[in-house]
Coordinates of C-alpha atoms in Angstrom, one line a residue:
M1 CA -22.2 14.3 -33.2
N2 CA -22.9 11.8 -30.5
S3 CA -23.5 13.3 -27.1
M4 CA -22.4 12.0 -23.7
H5 CA -25.0 12.1 -20.9
F6 CA -25.1 11.5 -17.2
K7 CA -27.4 8.8 -15.9
F8 CA -30.2 10.4 -14.0
Q9 CA -31.5 9.2 -10.6
T10 CA -34.2 10.7 -8.4
D11 CA -33.5 12.2 -5.0
T12 CA -35.9 10.3 -2.7
A13 CA -36.2 13.2 -0.2
V14 CA -38.2 15.3 -2.8
P15 CA -41.3 14.2 -4.6
A16 CA -40.5 13.7 -8.2
P17 CA -42.3 12.9 -11.5
T18 CA -43.2 9.4 -12.1
E19 CA -41.0 8.9 -15.1
L20 CA -37.4 10.0 -15.2
N21 CA -35.3 9.0 -18.2
K22 CA -32.0 7.3 -17.7
K23 CA -29.6 8.2 -20.5
R24 CA -26.3 6.6 -20.9
M25 CA -23.3 8.0 -22.7
K26 CA -21.1 6.2 -25.2
S27 CA -17.7 6.8 -23.7
E28 CA -15.9 7.3 -20.4
I29 CA -17.6 10.5 -19.3
A30 CA -16.6 10.3 -15.6
R31 CA -12.9 10.2 -16.5
D32 CA -13.4 13.0 -19.0
I33 CA -15.1 15.2 -16.4
L34 CA -12.1 14.7 -14.0
K35 CA -9.7 15.5 -16.8
R36 CA -11.6 18.6 -18.0
C37 CA -12.0 20.2 -14.6
N38 CA -8.3 20.0 -14.0
E39 CA -7.5 21.8 -17.3
F40 CA -8.3 25.1 -15.7
H41 CA -5.2 27.0 -14.5
S42 CA -6.7 28.0 -11.2
N43 CA -9.8 27.8 -9.0
V44 CA -10.7 31.4 -10.0
D45 CA -10.5 30.5 -13.7
A46 CA -12.8 27.5 -13.1
A47 CA -15.3 29.6 -11.1
H48 CA -15.3 32.2 -13.8
E49 CA -16.9 29.7 -16.2
Y50 CA -20.2 30.2 -14.3
F51 CA -19.9 34.0 -14.3
S52 CA -19.4 34.2 -18.0
N53 CA -22.1 31.6 -18.8
A54 CA -24.6 33.6 -16.6
Y55 CA -23.6 36.8 -18.4
E56 CA -24.3 35.2 -21.8
S57 CA -27.6 33.7 -20.8
Y58 CA -29.5 37.0 -21.3
N59 CA -31.5 37.9 -24.4
R60 CA -29.9 40.5 -26.7
D61 CA -32.3 43.2 -25.7
N62 CA -31.8 42.8 -22.0
V63 CA -28.9 44.2 -19.9
P64 CA -27.1 41.3 -18.2
L65 CA -27.1 41.3 -14.4
V66 CA -25.1 38.5 -12.7
L67 CA -25.2 38.1 -8.9
V68 CA -22.3 36.3 -7.3
N69 CA -22.4 35.6 -3.5
I70 CA -19.5 33.9 -1.8
S71 CA -19.6 32.7 1.8
K72 CA -17.3 30.3 3.7
D73 CA -19.2 27.2 2.6
Q74 CA -20.7 28.0 -0.8
L75 CA -20.5 30.1 -4.0
T76 CA -23.8 31.1 -5.7
V77 CA -24.2 32.5 -9.2
T78 CA -27.6 33.9 -10.1
D79 CA -28.9 35.3 -13.4
H80 CA -32.4 36.2 -14.7
G81 CA -31.6 35.3 -18.3
C82 CA -33.4 32.8 -20.6
G83 CA -33.4 29.9 -18.2
M84 CA -33.8 26.3 -19.4
D85 CA -36.7 24.0 -20.1
S86 CA -36.4 20.3 -19.5
N87 CA -34.8 19.6 -22.9
G88 CA -32.4 22.5 -22.4
F89 CA -31.6 21.3 -18.9
D90 CA -30.9 17.8 -20.3
R91 CA -28.5 19.3 -22.7
F92 CA -26.9 21.5 -20.0
W93 CA -25.6 18.3 -18.4
C94 CA -24.4 16.9 -21.7
M95 CA -20.8 17.2 -22.8
H96 CA -19.7 17.6 -26.4
A97 CA -23.2 18.1 -27.7
E98 CA -23.9 20.0 -30.9
T99 CA -24.3 23.7 -30.4
Q100 CA -27.9 25.1 -30.5
R101 CA -29.0 28.7 -30.9
R102 CA -31.4 30.5 -28.6
P103 CA -34.2 32.4 -30.3
N104 CA -32.2 35.7 -29.8
G105 CA -29.2 34.3 -31.8
L106 CA -26.9 33.5 -28.9
N107 CA -25.3 30.0 -28.7
R108 CA -26.3 27.7 -25.8
R109 CA -22.7 26.8 -25.6
G110 CA -20.8 28.4 -22.7
Y111 CA -17.6 30.4 -22.7
N112 CA -15.4 27.3 -23.0
G113 CA -18.0 24.6 -23.5
T114 CA -17.4 22.8 -20.2
G115 CA -18.6 25.2 -17.6
K116 CA -21.1 22.9 -15.9
I117 CA -18.3 20.7 -14.4
A118 CA -15.6 23.3 -13.8
A119 CA -16.3 23.6 -10.1
L120 CA -15.5 20.0 -9.4
R121 CA -11.9 21.2 -9.5
F122 CA -12.3 22.8 -6.1
A123 CA -15.7 21.8 -4.6
E124 CA -17.7 18.6 -3.9
R125 CA -21.1 19.5 -5.2
I126 CA -22.7 21.5 -8.1
H127 CA -26.4 22.2 -7.6
V128 CA -28.3 23.8 -10.5
S129 CA -31.9 25.2 -10.4
T130 CA -33.4 26.8 -13.5
V131 CA -36.8 28.3 -14.5
R132 CA -38.2 28.9 -17.9
D133 CA -41.8 29.7 -18.8
G134 CA -43.1 28.9 -15.3
L135 CA -41.5 25.4 -15.0
R136 CA -38.5 24.6 -12.7
Q137 CA -35.7 22.0 -13.2
T138 CA -33.3 21.2 -10.4
A139 CA -30.5 18.7 -10.1
Y140 CA -27.1 18.3 -8.6
L141 CA -23.8 16.4 -9.2
D142 CA -21.3 15.3 -6.5
L143 CA -17.5 14.9 -7.1
A144 CA -17.5 11.7 -5.0
E145 CA -20.0 10.2 -7.4
V146 CA -17.9 11.1 -10.4
R147 CA -14.7 9.7 -8.9
Q148 CA -16.4 6.5 -7.9
A149 CA -18.0 6.2 -11.4
A150 CA -14.5 6.7 -12.9
A151 CA -13.1 4.0 -10.7
D152 CA -15.9 1.6 -11.5
R153 CA -15.9 2.4 -15.2
R154 CA -19.6 3.2 -15.2
D155 CA -21.9 6.2 -15.8
P156 CA -21.9 8.9 -13.2
E157 CA -25.4 9.5 -11.7
L158 CA -26.9 13.0 -11.7
V159 CA -29.5 13.5 -8.9
T160 CA -32.7 15.1 -10.3
V161 CA -34.6 16.9 -7.6
E162 CA -37.3 18.7 -9.7
Q163 CA -38.5 18.3 -13.3
D164 CA -41.2 20.6 -14.8
V165 CA -42.4 21.7 -11.4
P166 CA -44.7 24.7 -11.8
T167 CA -43.5 28.0 -10.2
A168 CA -44.3 31.7 -10.2
A169 CA -40.5 32.6 -10.3
R170 CA -39.1 34.5 -13.2
N171 CA -36.9 33.0 -15.8
G172 CA -33.3 32.4 -14.8
T173 CA -30.7 30.1 -13.3
V174 CA -29.1 29.7 -9.9
I175 CA -25.9 27.6 -9.6
T176 CA -24.7 26.7 -6.1
I177 CA -21.2 25.4 -5.6
S178 CA -20.8 24.0 -2.1
K179 CA -18.5 21.9 0.1
P180 CA -15.1 23.4 -0.9
L181 CA -12.4 20.8 -1.0
K182 CA -10.4 20.8 2.3
E183 CA -7.0 20.3 0.5
Q184 CA -7.6 23.6 -1.4
F185 CA -9.6 25.6 1.1
P186 CA -8.9 24.4 4.6
E187 CA -11.0 27.2 6.1
G188 CA -13.6 27.3 3.3
F189 CA -13.8 30.0 0.5
D190 CA -11.5 32.6 1.9
A191 CA -10.7 36.3 1.4
G192 CA -8.0 35.5 -1.1
F193 CA -10.4 33.5 -3.3
I194 CA -12.9 36.4 -3.1
R195 CA -10.3 38.9 -4.1
G196 CA -9.2 36.6 -7.0
V197 CA -12.8 36.3 -8.2
H198 CA -13.2 40.1 -8.0
A199 CA -10.0 40.7 -10.0
K200 CA -10.9 38.1 -12.6
I201 CA -14.3 39.6 -13.2
A202 CA -12.8 43.2 -13.4
E203 CA -10.3 42.0 -16.0
E204 CA -13.0 40.2 -18.1
R205 CA -15.3 43.2 -17.9
M206 CA -12.5 45.2 -19.4
M207 CA -12.3 42.9 -22.4
W208 CA -15.9 41.8 -23.1
M209 CA -18.3 41.8 -20.2
F210 CA -18.7 45.6 -20.3
M211 CA -22.3 45.9 -21.3
G212 CA -24.0 44.6 -18.1
H213 CA -23.5 44.5 -14.3
V214 CA -21.8 41.9 -12.2
M215 CA -22.2 42.0 -8.4
V216 CA -19.9 40.1 -5.9
N217 CA -21.3 40.0 -2.4
Q218 CA -23.7 42.9 -3.3
V219 CA -20.8 45.1 -4.5
E220 CA -20.7 45.9 -8.3
V221 CA -17.4 45.0 -9.9
E222 CA -16.1 47.9 -12.1
A223 CA -14.3 47.1 -15.3
L224 CA -10.5 47.7 -15.3
S225 CA -9.2 50.2 -17.9
V226 CA -6.8 48.8 -20.5
P227 CA -3.3 49.7 -19.5
R228 CA -1.6 51.5 -22.4
D229 CA 1.1 54.0 -23.3
E230 CA -0.6 54.8 -26.6
E231 CA -4.2 54.4 -27.9
R232 CA -5.6 54.7 -31.4
T233 CA -9.1 54.3 -32.9
E234 CA -9.6 53.4 -36.6
R235 CA -12.9 53.2 -38.5
S236 CA -13.7 51.6 -41.8
E237 CA -14.8 53.7 -44.8
C238 CA -18.2 52.0 -44.8
G239 CA -18.7 53.1 -41.2
H240 CA -19.6 49.6 -39.8
F241 CA -16.3 48.5 -38.3
T242 CA -14.2 50.0 -35.5
A243 CA -10.8 48.9 -34.2
Q244 CA -9.3 50.2 -30.9
L245 CA -5.6 49.6 -30.7
Y246 CA -3.7 49.8 -27.5
Y247 CA 0.1 49.8 -27.1
L248 CA 2.0 49.0 -23.9
E249 CA 5.8 49.2 -24.0
K250 CA 6.4 46.6 -21.3
G251 CA 4.0 44.2 -23.1
Y252 CA 0.7 42.6 -22.4
E253 CA 0.0 39.2 -20.8
H254 CA -2.4 36.4 -21.5
E255 CA -5.7 37.4 -23.3
L256 CA -4.6 41.0 -23.8
Q257 CA -2.1 39.8 -26.4
D258 CA -5.0 38.9 -28.7
V259 CA -7.3 40.7 -31.1
H260 CA -10.7 40.5 -29.5
V261 CA -13.5 40.4 -32.0
L262 CA -17.0 41.7 -31.0
I263 CA -20.1 42.1 -33.0
N264 CA -22.4 44.8 -31.7
G265 CA -20.9 44.3 -28.2
T266 CA -21.1 40.5 -28.2
F267 CA -17.8 38.7 -27.8
V268 CA -17.2 36.4 -30.7
A269 CA -13.6 35.4 -30.9
A270 CA -10.0 35.9 -29.8
E271 CA -7.7 36.1 -32.9
K272 CA -4.2 37.1 -34.0
W273 CA -5.2 38.9 -37.1
G274 CA -2.5 41.2 -38.4
K275 CA 0.0 40.2 -35.7
D276 CA 1.6 37.1 -37.0
G277 CA 5.4 37.4 -37.6
H278 CA 5.7 40.8 -35.9
R279 CA 8.3 41.1 -33.1
L280 CA 6.3 43.5 -31.0
A281 CA 3.0 41.7 -31.2
N282 CA 2.8 41.1 -27.4
R283 CA 2.8 44.9 -26.9
V284 CA -0.4 45.4 -28.8
Y285 CA -4.0 44.7 -27.7
V286 CA -6.9 45.2 -30.1
K287 CA -10.6 45.3 -29.6
C288 CA -12.8 45.6 -32.7
D289 CA -16.6 45.9 -33.0
T290 CA -19.3 46.4 -35.5
S291 CA -22.3 48.7 -35.9
V292 CA -25.8 47.7 -34.8
E293 CA -27.0 47.8 -38.4
W294 CA -24.3 45.5 -39.6
A295 CA -25.0 43.0 -36.8
Q296 CA -28.7 42.9 -37.5
A297 CA -28.2 42.4 -41.2
H298 CA -25.5 39.7 -41.0
F299 CA -25.1 38.2 -37.6
E300 CA -28.1 38.0 -35.3
H301 CA -30.0 35.4 -37.2
Q302 CA -27.0 33.2 -38.0
R303 CA -24.5 33.4 -35.3
E304 CA -23.5 29.7 -35.8
R305 CA -22.0 30.8 -39.2
F306 CA -19.6 33.1 -37.4
T307 CA -18.7 31.4 -34.2
S308 CA -16.6 28.2 -34.0
E309 CA -17.6 25.5 -31.6
S310 CA -13.9 24.9 -30.8
R311 CA -12.8 25.9 -27.3
N312 CA -10.2 28.3 -28.7
L313 CA -12.9 30.8 -29.7
R314 CA -12.0 31.4 -33.3
M315 CA -14.3 33.1 -35.8
K316 CA -15.5 31.5 -39.0
T317 CA -15.1 33.5 -42.1
I318 CA -17.1 31.5 -44.6
V319 CA -19.7 34.3 -44.8
P320 CA -18.5 37.1 -47.1
A321 CA -19.5 39.7 -44.5
A322 CA -17.3 38.0 -41.9
Q323 CA -14.4 37.9 -44.3
E324 CA -14.9 41.6 -45.0
Y325 CA -14.8 42.3 -41.2
K326 CA -11.6 40.2 -40.9
N327 CA -9.9 41.9 -43.8
F328 CA -10.5 45.4 -42.2
V329 CA -9.1 44.3 -38.9
T330 CA -6.1 42.5 -40.4
K331 CA -5.1 45.5 -42.4
I332 CA -5.5 48.0 -39.6
V333 CA -3.5 45.8 -37.2
S334 CA -0.8 44.9 -39.7
D335 CA -0.2 48.6 -40.6
F336 CA 0.0 49.5 -37.0
M337 CA 2.5 46.7 -36.3
K338 CA 4.7 47.8 -39.3
E339 CA 4.7 51.3 -37.9
L340 CA 5.8 50.1 -34.5
D341 CA 8.5 48.0 -36.1
Q342 CA 9.8 51.0 -38.0
K343 CA 9.8 53.2 -34.9
D344 CA 11.5 50.6 -32.8
A345 CA 14.2 50.1 -35.5
E346 CA 14.9 53.9 -35.6
R347 CA 15.0 54.1 -31.8
R348 CA 17.4 51.2 -31.6
K349 CA 19.6 52.7 -34.3
E350 CA 19.7 56.0 -32.4
F351 CA 20.3 54.7 -28.9
L352 CA 22.4 51.6 -29.2
D353 CA 26.1 52.2 -29.6
Q354 CA 28.4 50.0 -31.6
Q355 CA 29.9 48.3 -28.5
T356 CA 26.4 47.3 -27.3
R357 CA 25.5 45.9 -30.7
D358 CA 28.8 43.9 -30.7
L359 CA 27.9 42.5 -27.3
E360 CA 24.4 41.7 -28.5
S361 CA 25.9 39.8 -31.5
R362 CA 28.3 37.8 -29.3
I363 CA 25.7 36.9 -26.7
G364 CA 23.2 36.1 -29.4
K365 CA 25.7 33.6 -31.0
N366 CA 26.3 32.0 -27.6
I367 CA 22.7 31.6 -26.8
S368 CA 21.8 30.3 -30.3
A369 CA 24.6 27.8 -30.0
F370 CA 23.4 26.7 -26.6
C371 CA 19.9 26.5 -28.1
T372 CA 21.1 24.2 -30.9
R373 CA 23.2 22.0 -28.5
A374 CA 20.5 21.8 -25.9
R375 CA 17.8 20.7 -28.4
R376 CA 20.2 18.2 -29.9
H377 CA 20.9 16.9 -26.4
L378 CA 17.2 16.7 -25.6
R379 CA 16.5 15.0 -29.0
L380 CA 13.5 17.2 -29.8
G381 CA 11.3 15.9 -32.6
T382 CA 13.0 12.5 -33.0
G383 CA 10.1 10.6 -31.5
K384 CA 12.4 8.9 -29.0
P385 CA 11.2 8.9 -25.4
R386 CA 13.5 10.8 -23.1
G387 CA 11.9 10.5 -19.7
P388 CA 8.7 10.6 -17.6
Y389 CA 7.8 14.0 -19.0
E390 CA 8.1 13.1 -22.7
K391 CA 5.0 13.7 -24.8
R392 CA 2.7 10.7 -24.6
E393 CA 1.7 10.6 -28.2
M394 CA 4.5 11.7 -30.6
V395 CA 3.3 13.7 -33.6
E396 CA 3.6 12.0 -37.0
R397 CA 6.6 13.2 -39.1
A398 CA 4.3 14.9 -41.6
E399 CA 2.5 16.8 -38.8
R400 CA 5.6 18.1 -37.0
K401 CA 6.1 21.8 -36.5
P402 CA 9.0 23.3 -38.4
S403 CA 12.2 23.8 -36.5
R404 CA 12.3 27.0 -34.5
S405 CA 14.6 29.7 -35.6
P406 CA 17.8 30.8 -33.8
V407 CA 17.5 33.1 -30.9
D408 CA 17.3 36.9 -31.6
F409 CA 19.1 38.5 -28.6
R410 CA 18.7 42.2 -27.6
L411 CA 19.7 44.5 -24.9
E412 CA 17.2 47.2 -23.9
E413 CA 16.7 49.7 -21.1
F414 CA 13.3 48.8 -19.5
G415 CA 11.2 51.3 -17.6
N416 CA 12.2 49.6 -14.3
D417 CA 15.2 47.9 -12.6
Q418 CA 13.3 44.9 -11.2
E419 CA 12.6 43.0 -14.4
R420 CA 15.6 40.8 -15.6
Y421 CA 14.4 40.0 -19.1
R422 CA 11.5 39.5 -21.4
F423 CA 11.1 36.9 -24.2
N424 CA 8.8 36.3 -27.1
A425 CA 8.6 32.5 -27.7
E426 CA 6.8 32.9 -31.1
A427 CA 9.5 35.2 -32.5
M428 CA 12.3 33.4 -30.6
E429 CA 13.4 36.7 -29.1
I430 CA 15.1 37.4 -25.8
T431 CA 15.5 40.9 -24.4
V432 CA 17.7 41.6 -21.3
N433 CA 17.1 44.7 -19.2
T434 CA 20.3 46.8 -19.0
R435 CA 18.7 48.6 -16.0
Y436 CA 18.3 45.4 -14.0
A437 CA 19.9 46.1 -10.6
H438 CA 22.3 43.2 -10.7
L439 CA 23.7 44.0 -14.2
K440 CA 23.9 47.7 -13.3
A441 CA 25.9 47.0 -10.2
I442 CA 28.4 44.9 -12.1
A443 CA 28.6 47.5 -14.9
A444 CA 29.3 50.2 -12.4
N445 CA 32.9 48.9 -12.0
G446 CA 33.5 49.2 -15.7
K447 CA 30.9 49.5 -18.4
K448 CA 32.3 46.9 -20.8
T449 CA 34.0 44.3 -18.7
Y450 CA 34.3 40.5 -18.9
A451 CA 32.2 40.3 -15.7
T452 CA 29.4 42.3 -17.4
E453 CA 29.5 40.0 -20.4
Q454 CA 29.4 36.9 -18.3
A455 CA 26.4 38.3 -16.3
V456 CA 24.6 39.2 -19.5
L457 CA 25.2 35.7 -20.9
E458 CA 24.0 34.0 -17.7
T459 CA 20.8 36.2 -17.8
G460 CA 20.2 35.4 -21.4
I461 CA 20.6 31.6 -20.9
A462 CA 18.2 31.8 -17.9
A463 CA 15.6 33.6 -20.2
F464 CA 16.1 30.9 -22.9
I465 CA 15.5 28.1 -20.3
D466 CA 12.2 29.7 -19.2
M467 CA 11.2 30.2 -22.8
E468 CA 12.1 26.7 -23.8
I469 CA 10.2 25.2 -20.9
G470 CA 7.1 26.9 -22.1
L471 CA 7.6 25.7 -25.7
R472 CA 8.3 22.1 -24.7
L473 CA 5.3 21.9 -22.4
D474 CA 3.1 23.2 -25.2
E475 CA 4.5 20.5 -27.5
M476 CA 4.3 17.9 -24.9
F477 CA 0.7 18.3 -23.8
G478 CA -0.9 20.1 -26.8
E479 CA -4.4 21.5 -26.7
A480 CA -5.6 18.6 -24.5
G481 CA -3.4 19.8 -21.6
P482 CA -2.1 17.7 -18.7
K483 CA -4.2 15.4 -16.6
S484 CA -3.4 17.4 -13.5
V485 CA -1.6 20.4 -12.2
G486 CA 0.9 18.1 -10.5
E487 CA 1.8 16.4 -13.8
Y488 CA 2.4 19.8 -15.4
T489 CA 4.5 21.0 -12.5
Q490 CA 6.6 17.8 -12.5
A491 CA 7.2 18.0 -16.2
A492 CA 8.3 21.6 -15.9
R493 CA 10.7 20.7 -13.1
N494 CA 12.2 17.8 -15.0
I495 CA 12.8 19.9 -18.1
R496 CA 14.3 22.8 -16.1
Q497 CA 16.8 20.4 -14.4
E498 CA 18.0 18.9 -17.6
L499 CA 18.3 22.3 -19.4
E500 CA 20.2 23.8 -16.5
Q501 CA 22.6 20.8 -16.4
T502 CA 23.1 21.1 -20.2
A503 CA 23.7 24.8 -19.8
Y504 CA 26.3 24.2 -17.1
N505 CA 28.1 21.5 -19.2
L506 CA 28.2 23.7 -22.3
V507 CA 29.4 27.0 -20.8
K508 CA 31.4 26.0 -17.8
G509 CA 34.6 26.3 -19.8
Q510 CA 33.7 29.7 -21.1
F511 CA 32.8 31.0 -17.6
E512 CA 36.2 29.8 -16.4
A513 CA 37.8 31.8 -19.2
F514 CA 35.7 34.8 -18.2
R515 CA 37.0 34.4 -14.6
K516 CA 40.7 34.3 -15.7
L517 CA 40.3 37.2 -18.0
S518 CA 38.6 39.2 -15.3
C519 CA 41.5 38.5 -12.9
A520 CA 44.0 39.4 -15.6
M521 CA 42.1 42.6 -16.2
A522 CA 42.2 43.5 -12.6
E523 CA 46.0 43.3 -12.7
T524 CA 46.6 44.9 -16.0
E525 CA 43.6 47.2 -16.2
E526 CA 42.9 46.0 -19.7
Q527 CA 39.4 46.5 -21.1
A528 CA 39.6 44.5 -24.3
I529 CA 36.7 42.1 -25.1
S530 CA 37.4 38.9 -27.0
D531 CA 34.8 37.1 -29.0
L532 CA 34.1 34.0 -26.9
T533 CA 31.6 31.7 -28.5
V534 CA 30.2 28.4 -27.3
G535 CA 31.6 25.7 -29.6
E536 CA 29.3 23.9 -32.0

């Protein structure tokens, strides 16, 4: 695979070796850098790239120690891991290069593969100094240079300060991120940013960075405990595989919806093994691991045969041992999900009365009809542009995803009265909280009134709109993501406006019927409920 390199120049303020190679890349790397650094959801997520890379820089037999110091003007990340020699340092500043293994079996690739440029999302300079075997390499890259190179359609220049300079310092790397952007940090790195960094590290330590130590401003960050209502541990008959299953009734978010695959404590992949097609998948988090003996026999000398180079961190299963590991985890998770589905069905059968099921059916038909009409109105999948937010490159007909199924609507009593609804986009499921304060107040005047049904329908449609926005944004931008946060926000705003207008046009007649029936009910004290369905 061809690599893309920066062009190197020498900082004249520091004596430098007589020969410095100038390498040129074969594509628009400056624009690629600006695009990649804007793919991170937040400044904290971008900063975490450096923490995770530092954590993974240690040899297998060493306990990782990552030191993070944040002041008003700069963020410094220090590790005493493997460090880099001149060739490794050259590759560090290279994007899309082939993955290489360290002697201890760990990939040189970082957590997402683009960590060296992540900080350009929120700061003007990235300065890197690394030592390996008594030789130091130092260089820095400025955001202004990348922007200018992108505008000029030329190679960005990386300033090399030191190359193979002898030193008595121990192996390791220091990354200094300085000059925070004024538009994002008017007063410099503030307390909110520090709290966000601390919370992010605590969360990541809960999932995979739990074997070492991470210090932020000289205070060690403790790992969070996994929130759960139920916990179970399963072990394989061979004794080499373990799976910890956590269940949370209100559901997990983000990474905790995945199956985290570790090998002897080393994070390898985030998967969905055993969860596909299960309605309660977002309520289960799984962490699986192997024994030391299994890792030594099958993994440590050939990690590249297990770990994918893709940024979505999937695990390869071409090795029989890896497939055996996957089969164990898939069966354990699938059995647990089936057990949850059965318990949930029994609970619903016991607690939902016939009137509530009838209401679920009516509202489900309404929302499914709205879903069909809205998607027909938005012309999904036709390849016809619909506005500034339309996907830039339409997927070929043969590559299109199959049509999503009608909406499965449910009423449930959540553990709190603040949450209006939950939805599972993959299963096309919407669940409305019957304890939500607004619905409860309306129902207090009469449990099964037209006003209650209207309020439930409005809530269900609001949930569908939120769910549909997420699905359409995923279809629109795909894995590449938007060019900027602003583009993503504007696309979401445009989609919401059109969906809300469509919803109003489709159900305004029905809401008027609800109003008239409610008025008639107030006069006659009738409590009958008619089956009002949005027309096809």
